Tab-separated table of C-alpha atoms and ligand atoms in Angstrom:
chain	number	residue	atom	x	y	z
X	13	UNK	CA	3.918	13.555	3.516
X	14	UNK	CA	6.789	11.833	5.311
X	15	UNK	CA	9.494	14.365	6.982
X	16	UNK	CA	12.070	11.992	7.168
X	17	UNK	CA	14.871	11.371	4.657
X	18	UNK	CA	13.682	12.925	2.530
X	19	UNK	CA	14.927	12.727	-1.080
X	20	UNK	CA	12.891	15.548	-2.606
X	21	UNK	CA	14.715	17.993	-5.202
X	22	UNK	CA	13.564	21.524	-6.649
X	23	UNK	CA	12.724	20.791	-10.466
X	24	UNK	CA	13.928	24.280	-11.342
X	25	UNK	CA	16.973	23.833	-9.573
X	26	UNK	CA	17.357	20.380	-8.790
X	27	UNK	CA	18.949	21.655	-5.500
X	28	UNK	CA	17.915	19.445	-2.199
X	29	UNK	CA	14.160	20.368	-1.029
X	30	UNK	CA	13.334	20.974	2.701
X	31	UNK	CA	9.715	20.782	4.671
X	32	UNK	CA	8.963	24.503	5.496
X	33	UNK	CA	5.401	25.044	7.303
X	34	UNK	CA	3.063	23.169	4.615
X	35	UNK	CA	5.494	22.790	1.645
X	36	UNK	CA	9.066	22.296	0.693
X	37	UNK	CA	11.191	24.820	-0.051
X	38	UNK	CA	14.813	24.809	-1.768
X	39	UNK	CA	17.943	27.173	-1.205
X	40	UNK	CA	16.921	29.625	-3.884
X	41	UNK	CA	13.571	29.928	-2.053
X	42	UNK	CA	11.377	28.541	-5.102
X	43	UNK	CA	8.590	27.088	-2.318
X	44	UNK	CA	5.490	24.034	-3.623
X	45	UNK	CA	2.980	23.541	-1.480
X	46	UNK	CA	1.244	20.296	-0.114
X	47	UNK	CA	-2.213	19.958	-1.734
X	48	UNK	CA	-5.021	19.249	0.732
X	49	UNK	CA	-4.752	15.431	-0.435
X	50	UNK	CA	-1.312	15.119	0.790
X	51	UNK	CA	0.521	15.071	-2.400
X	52	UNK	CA	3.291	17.765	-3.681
X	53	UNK	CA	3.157	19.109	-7.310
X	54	UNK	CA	6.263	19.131	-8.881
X	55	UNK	CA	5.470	19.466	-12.606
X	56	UNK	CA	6.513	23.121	-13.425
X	57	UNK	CA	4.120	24.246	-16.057
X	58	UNK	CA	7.486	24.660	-18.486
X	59	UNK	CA	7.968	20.613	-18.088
X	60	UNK	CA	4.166	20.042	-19.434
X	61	UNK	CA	3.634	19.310	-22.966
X	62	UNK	CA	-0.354	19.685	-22.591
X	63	UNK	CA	-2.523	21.510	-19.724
X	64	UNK	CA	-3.590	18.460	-18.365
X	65	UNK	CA	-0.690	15.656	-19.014
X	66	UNK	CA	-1.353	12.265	-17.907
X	67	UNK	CA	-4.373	10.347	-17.300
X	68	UNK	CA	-8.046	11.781	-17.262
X	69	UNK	CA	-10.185	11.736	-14.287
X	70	UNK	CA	-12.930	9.555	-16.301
X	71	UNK	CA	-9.864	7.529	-16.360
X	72	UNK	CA	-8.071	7.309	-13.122
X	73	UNK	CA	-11.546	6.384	-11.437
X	74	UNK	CA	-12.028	3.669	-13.498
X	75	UNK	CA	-8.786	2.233	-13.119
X	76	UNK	CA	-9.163	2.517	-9.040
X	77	UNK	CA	-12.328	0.593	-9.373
X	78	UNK	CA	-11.394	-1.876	-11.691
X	79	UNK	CA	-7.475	-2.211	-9.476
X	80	UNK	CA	-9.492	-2.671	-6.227
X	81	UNK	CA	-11.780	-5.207	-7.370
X	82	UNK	CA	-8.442	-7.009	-7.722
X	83	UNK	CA	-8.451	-8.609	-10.932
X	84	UNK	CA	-4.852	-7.663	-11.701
X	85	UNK	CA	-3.987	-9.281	-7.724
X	86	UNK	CA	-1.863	-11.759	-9.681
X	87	UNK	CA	0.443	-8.663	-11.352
X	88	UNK	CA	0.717	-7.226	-8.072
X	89	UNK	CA	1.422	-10.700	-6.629
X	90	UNK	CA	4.202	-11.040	-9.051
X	91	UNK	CA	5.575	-7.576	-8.558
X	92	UNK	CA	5.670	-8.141	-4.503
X	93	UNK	CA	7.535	-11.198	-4.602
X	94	UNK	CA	9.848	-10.207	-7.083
X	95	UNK	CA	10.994	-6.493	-5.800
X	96	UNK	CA	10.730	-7.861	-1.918
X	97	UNK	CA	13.515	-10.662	-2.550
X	98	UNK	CA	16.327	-7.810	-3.715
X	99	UNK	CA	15.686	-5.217	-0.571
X	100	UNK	CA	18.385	-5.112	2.059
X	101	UNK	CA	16.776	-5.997	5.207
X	102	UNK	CA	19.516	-4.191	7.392
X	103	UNK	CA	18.498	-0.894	6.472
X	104	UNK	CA	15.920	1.464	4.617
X	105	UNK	CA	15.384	0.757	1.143
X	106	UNK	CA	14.622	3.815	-0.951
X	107	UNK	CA	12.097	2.820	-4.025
X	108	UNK	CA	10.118	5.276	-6.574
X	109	UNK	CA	6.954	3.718	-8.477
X	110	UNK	CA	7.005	5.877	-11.897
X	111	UNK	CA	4.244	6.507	-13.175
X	112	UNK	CA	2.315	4.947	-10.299
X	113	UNK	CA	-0.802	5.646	-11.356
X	114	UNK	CA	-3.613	5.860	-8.834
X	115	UNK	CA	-1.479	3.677	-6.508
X	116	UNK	CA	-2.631	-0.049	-6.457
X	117	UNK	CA	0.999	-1.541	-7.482
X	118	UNK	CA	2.650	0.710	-4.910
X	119	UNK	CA	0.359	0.663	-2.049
X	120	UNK	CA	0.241	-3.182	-2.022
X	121	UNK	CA	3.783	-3.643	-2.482
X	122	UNK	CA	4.635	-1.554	1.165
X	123	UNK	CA	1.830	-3.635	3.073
X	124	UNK	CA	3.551	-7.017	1.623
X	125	UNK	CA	7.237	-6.169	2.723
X	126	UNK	CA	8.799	-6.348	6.154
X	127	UNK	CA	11.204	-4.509	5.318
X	128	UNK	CA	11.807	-0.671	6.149
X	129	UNK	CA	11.131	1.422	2.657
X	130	UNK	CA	10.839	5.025	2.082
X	131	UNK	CA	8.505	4.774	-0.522
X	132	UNK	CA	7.497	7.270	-3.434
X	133	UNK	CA	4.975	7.690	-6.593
X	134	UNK	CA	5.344	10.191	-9.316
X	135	UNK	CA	2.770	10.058	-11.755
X	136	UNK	CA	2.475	13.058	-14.689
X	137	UNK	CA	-1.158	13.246	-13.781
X	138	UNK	CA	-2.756	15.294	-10.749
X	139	UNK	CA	-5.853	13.305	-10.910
X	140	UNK	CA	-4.092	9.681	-10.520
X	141	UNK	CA	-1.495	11.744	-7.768
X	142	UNK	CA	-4.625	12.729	-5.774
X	143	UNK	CA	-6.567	9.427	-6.134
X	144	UNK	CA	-3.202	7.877	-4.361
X	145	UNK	CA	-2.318	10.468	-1.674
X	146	UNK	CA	-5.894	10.201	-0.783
X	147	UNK	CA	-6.335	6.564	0.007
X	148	UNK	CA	-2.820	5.817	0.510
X	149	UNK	CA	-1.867	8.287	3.051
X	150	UNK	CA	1.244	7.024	4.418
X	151	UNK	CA	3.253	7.104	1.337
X	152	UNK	CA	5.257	9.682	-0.639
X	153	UNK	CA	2.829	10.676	-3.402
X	154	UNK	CA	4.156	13.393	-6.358
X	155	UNK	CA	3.176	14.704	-9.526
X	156	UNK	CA	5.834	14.924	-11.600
X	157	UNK	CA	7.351	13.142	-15.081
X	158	UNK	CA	9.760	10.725	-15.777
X	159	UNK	CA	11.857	12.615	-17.833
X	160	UNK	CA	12.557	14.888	-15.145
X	161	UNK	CA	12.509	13.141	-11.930
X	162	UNK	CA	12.779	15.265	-8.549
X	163	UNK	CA	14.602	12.941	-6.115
X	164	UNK	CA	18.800	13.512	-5.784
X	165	UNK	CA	20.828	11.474	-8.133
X	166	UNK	CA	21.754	8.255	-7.212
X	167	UNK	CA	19.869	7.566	-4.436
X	168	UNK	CA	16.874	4.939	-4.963
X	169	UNK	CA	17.347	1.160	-4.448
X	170	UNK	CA	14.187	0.126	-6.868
X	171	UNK	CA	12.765	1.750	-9.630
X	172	UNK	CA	9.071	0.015	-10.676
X	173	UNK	CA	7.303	0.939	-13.703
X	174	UNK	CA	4.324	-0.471	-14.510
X	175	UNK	CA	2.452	-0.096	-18.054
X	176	UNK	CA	3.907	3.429	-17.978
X	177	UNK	CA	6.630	5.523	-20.064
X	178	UNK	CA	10.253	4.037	-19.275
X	179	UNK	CA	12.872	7.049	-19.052
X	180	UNK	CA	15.987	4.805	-18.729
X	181	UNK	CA	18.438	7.464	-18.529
X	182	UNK	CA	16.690	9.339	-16.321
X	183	UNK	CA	15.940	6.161	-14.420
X	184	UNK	CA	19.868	5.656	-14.192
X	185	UNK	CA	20.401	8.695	-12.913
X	186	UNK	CA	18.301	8.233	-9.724
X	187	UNK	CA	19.190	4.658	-9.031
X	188	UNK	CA	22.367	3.762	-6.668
X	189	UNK	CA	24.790	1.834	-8.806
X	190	UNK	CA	23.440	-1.799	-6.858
X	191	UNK	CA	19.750	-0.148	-7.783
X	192	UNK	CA	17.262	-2.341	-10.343
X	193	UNK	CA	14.950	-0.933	-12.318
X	194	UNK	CA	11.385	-3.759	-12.430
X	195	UNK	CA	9.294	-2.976	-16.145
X	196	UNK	CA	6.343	-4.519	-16.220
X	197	UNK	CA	5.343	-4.388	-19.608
X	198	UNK	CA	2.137	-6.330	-21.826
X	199	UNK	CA	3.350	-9.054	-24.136
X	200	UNK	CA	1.279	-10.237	-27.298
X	201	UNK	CA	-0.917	-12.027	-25.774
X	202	UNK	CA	-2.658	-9.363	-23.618
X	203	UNK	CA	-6.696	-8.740	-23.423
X	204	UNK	CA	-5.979	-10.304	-27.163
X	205	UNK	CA	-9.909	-11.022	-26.816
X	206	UNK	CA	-10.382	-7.335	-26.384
X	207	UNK	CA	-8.555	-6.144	-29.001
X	208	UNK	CA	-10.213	-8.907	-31.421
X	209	UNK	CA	-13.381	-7.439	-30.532
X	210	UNK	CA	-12.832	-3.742	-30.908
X	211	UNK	CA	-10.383	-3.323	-33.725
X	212	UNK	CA	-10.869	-4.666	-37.254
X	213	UNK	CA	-6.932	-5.555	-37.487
X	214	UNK	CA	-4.603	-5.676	-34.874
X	215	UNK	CA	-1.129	-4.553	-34.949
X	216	UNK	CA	1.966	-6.421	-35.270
X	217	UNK	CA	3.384	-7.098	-31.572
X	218	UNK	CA	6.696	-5.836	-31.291
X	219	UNK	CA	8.468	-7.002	-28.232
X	220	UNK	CA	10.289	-4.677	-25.772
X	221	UNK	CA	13.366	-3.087	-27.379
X	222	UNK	CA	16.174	-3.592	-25.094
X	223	UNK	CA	18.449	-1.157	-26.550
X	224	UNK	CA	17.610	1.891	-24.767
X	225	UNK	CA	17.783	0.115	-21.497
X	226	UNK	CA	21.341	-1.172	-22.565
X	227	UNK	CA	21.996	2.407	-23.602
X	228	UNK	CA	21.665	3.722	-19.876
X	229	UNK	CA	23.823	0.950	-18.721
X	230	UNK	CA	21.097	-1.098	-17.606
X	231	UNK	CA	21.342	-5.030	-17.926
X	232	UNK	CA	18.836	-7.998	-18.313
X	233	UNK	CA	19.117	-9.873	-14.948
X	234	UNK	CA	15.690	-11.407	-14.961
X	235	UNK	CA	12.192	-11.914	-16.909
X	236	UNK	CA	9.194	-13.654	-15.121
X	237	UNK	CA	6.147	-14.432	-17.863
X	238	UNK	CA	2.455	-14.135	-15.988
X	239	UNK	CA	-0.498	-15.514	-17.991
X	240	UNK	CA	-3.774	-16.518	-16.479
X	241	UNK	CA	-7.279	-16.148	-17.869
X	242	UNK	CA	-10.148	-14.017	-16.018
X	243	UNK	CA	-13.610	-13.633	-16.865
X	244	UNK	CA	-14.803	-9.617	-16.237
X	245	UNK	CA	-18.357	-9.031	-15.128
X	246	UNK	CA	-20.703	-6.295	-16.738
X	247	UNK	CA	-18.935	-3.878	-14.492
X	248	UNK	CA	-15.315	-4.678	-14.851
X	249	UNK	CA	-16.238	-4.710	-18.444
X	250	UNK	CA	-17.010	-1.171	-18.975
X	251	UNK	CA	-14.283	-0.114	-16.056
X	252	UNK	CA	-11.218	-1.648	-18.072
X	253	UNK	CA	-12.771	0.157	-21.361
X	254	UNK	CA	-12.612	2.900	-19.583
X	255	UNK	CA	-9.380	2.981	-18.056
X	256	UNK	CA	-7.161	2.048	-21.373
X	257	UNK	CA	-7.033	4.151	-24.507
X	258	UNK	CA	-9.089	1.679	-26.162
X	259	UNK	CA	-12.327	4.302	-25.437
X	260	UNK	CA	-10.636	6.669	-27.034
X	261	UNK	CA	-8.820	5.518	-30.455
X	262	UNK	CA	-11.465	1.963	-31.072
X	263	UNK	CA	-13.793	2.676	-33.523
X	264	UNK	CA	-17.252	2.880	-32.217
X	265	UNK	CA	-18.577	-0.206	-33.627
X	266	UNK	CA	-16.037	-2.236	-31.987
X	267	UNK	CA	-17.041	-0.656	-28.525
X	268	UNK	CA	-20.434	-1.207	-28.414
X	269	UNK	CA	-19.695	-4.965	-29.181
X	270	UNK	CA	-18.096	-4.847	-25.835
X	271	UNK	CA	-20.253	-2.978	-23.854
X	272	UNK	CA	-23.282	-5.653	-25.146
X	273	UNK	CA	-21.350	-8.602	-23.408
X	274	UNK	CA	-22.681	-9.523	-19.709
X	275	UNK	CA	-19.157	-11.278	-19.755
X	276	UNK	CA	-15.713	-11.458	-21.144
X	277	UNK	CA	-12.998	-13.787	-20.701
X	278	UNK	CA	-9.356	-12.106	-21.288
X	279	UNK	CA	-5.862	-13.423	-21.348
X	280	UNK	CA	-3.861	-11.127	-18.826
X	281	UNK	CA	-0.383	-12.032	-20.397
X	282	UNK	CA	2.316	-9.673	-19.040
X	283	UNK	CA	6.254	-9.916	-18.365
X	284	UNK	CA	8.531	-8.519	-15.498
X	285	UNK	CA	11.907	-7.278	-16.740
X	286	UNK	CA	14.436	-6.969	-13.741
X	287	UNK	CA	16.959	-4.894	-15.009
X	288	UNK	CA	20.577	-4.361	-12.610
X	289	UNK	CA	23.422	-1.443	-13.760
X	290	UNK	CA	26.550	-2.546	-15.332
I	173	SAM	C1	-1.238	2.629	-18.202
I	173	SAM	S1	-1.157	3.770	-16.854
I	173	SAM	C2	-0.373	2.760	-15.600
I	173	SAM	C3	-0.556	3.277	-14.205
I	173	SAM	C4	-0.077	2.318	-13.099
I	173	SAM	N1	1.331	2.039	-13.219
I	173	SAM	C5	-0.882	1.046	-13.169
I	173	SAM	O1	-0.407	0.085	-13.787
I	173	SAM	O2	-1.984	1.030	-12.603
I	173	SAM	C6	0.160	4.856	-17.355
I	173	SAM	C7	0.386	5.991	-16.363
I	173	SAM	O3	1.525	6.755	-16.798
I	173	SAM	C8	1.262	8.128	-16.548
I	173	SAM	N2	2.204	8.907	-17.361
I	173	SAM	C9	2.144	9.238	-18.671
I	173	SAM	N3	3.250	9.923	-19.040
I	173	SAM	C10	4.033	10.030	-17.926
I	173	SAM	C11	5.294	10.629	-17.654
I	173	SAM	N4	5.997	11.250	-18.613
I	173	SAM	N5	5.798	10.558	-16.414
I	173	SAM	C12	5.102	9.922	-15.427
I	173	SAM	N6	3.898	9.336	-15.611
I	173	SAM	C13	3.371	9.378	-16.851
I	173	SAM	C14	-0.210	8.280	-16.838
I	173	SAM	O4	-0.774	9.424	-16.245
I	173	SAM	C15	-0.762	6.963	-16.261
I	173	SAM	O5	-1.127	7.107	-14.905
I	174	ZN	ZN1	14.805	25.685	-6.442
């Protein structure tokens, strides 16, 4: 875990956090410790809504496997470019990945800038926190939620959230007023092939509401479209089953049709929103 600037807040308090021997501890002494990993828990049991919130392990393994083998490169491509262009080179940029996941997006977005960044990932799950603070050892790794997020007010230069739970209130609370916000969200197009396969009807595609962005005084600046076409092996098959709720809520008919296939060829059609504060 990084000692310096550190942006850290108590969730019980939301008073600034300090590094004390091997944890962080906050003027009304409540003290979390730094898991062998490297990561800090800061998910008070009171701010869970299930024991184990957040992706599985079953999950978060899958989705390392399938992120490494880099067959979503040309996301994180489009994520690099995008987010590098608005830091400020003449200083530190502060940026928090929510909902990071087991750290792909993140991890490759720090090796592709030049620029200085004090880098952090909240995720709600432990499993996907300790995947990342275990590979990815240089970066600020915590497991926490969006809704409540423990970093001071006002005080990150990019948000990125990636296929995750937007909390654009919340999100507007932590950003400086020049801060953006990047959502990378599916659009109607996405592992369409998939779907076809596993579900007997598919559900109308509703596009991304902007309302409760515009609620938390966030505006549109920017939307970049991504489709390209891939063609999964056995393995990458079963990994991306694995990794979406698909496993879970597809009826089992439609599954096995998938797992049969020695290939599959999938439309990756995604959008990044670039959102600035008005
Ligand atoms: C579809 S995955 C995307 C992960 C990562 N951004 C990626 O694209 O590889 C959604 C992630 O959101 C996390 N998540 C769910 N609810 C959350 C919350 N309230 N706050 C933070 N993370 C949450 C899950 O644990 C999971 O890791
Ligand atoms: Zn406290």
């Amino acid at each position: 875990m990084s000692t310096t600037a550190t942006l850290l807040t108590c969730p019980l308090d939301k008073s600034p956090l300090t590094k004390r021997d091997n944890g962080y501890r906050c003027a009304n002494n409540h003290h979390f410790d730094i898991a062998k990993e490297g990561y800090v828990n800061l998910l008070p049991a009171h701010h869970k809504r299930s024991k184990q919130p957040g992706d599985n392990k079953a999950m978060v393994q899958a989705r390392r496997q399938f992120l490494d083998t880099n067959w979503y490169q040309a996301i994180s491509d489009l994520l690099n470019s995008t987010v590098s262009q608005t830091l400020d080179t003449s200083r530190t940029n502060n940026l928090l990945d929510a909902g990071c996941g087991e750290g792909y997006y993140l991890a490759r977005l720090v090796e592709h800038c030049d620029k200085e960044i004090n880098a952090y990932g909240l995720d709600i799950s432990k499993f996907a926190v300790a995947a990342a603070a275990k590979k990815y050892k240089a970066l600020n790794w915590l497991v926490a939620s969006n809704r409540q997020i423990p970093l001071a007010d006002s005080s990150l230069d990019s948000i990125i959230c990636a296929f995750g739970f937007p909390c654009y209130q919340e999100f507007s609370e932590k950003l400086k007023p020049t801060g953006k916000l990047f959502l990378m969200e599916t659009q109607e197009q996405h592992l369409i092939e998939l779907r076809q396969l596993i579900y007997p009807e598919l559900k109308a595609y509703k596009p991304l509401d902007l309302t409760p962005a515009e609620n938390a005084n966030f505006v549109l600046e920017d939307k970049q479209s991504l489709q390209q076409s891939i063609t999964l092996d056995k393995q990458a098959i079963s990994q991306l089953l694995a990794m979406t709720p698909h496993l879970y809520r597809a009826p089992k008919e439609g599954i096995a049709k998938v797992e049969a296939l020695s290939t599959l060829t999938l439309t990756l059609d995604v959008a990044l929103y670039q959102f600035g504060r008005c």
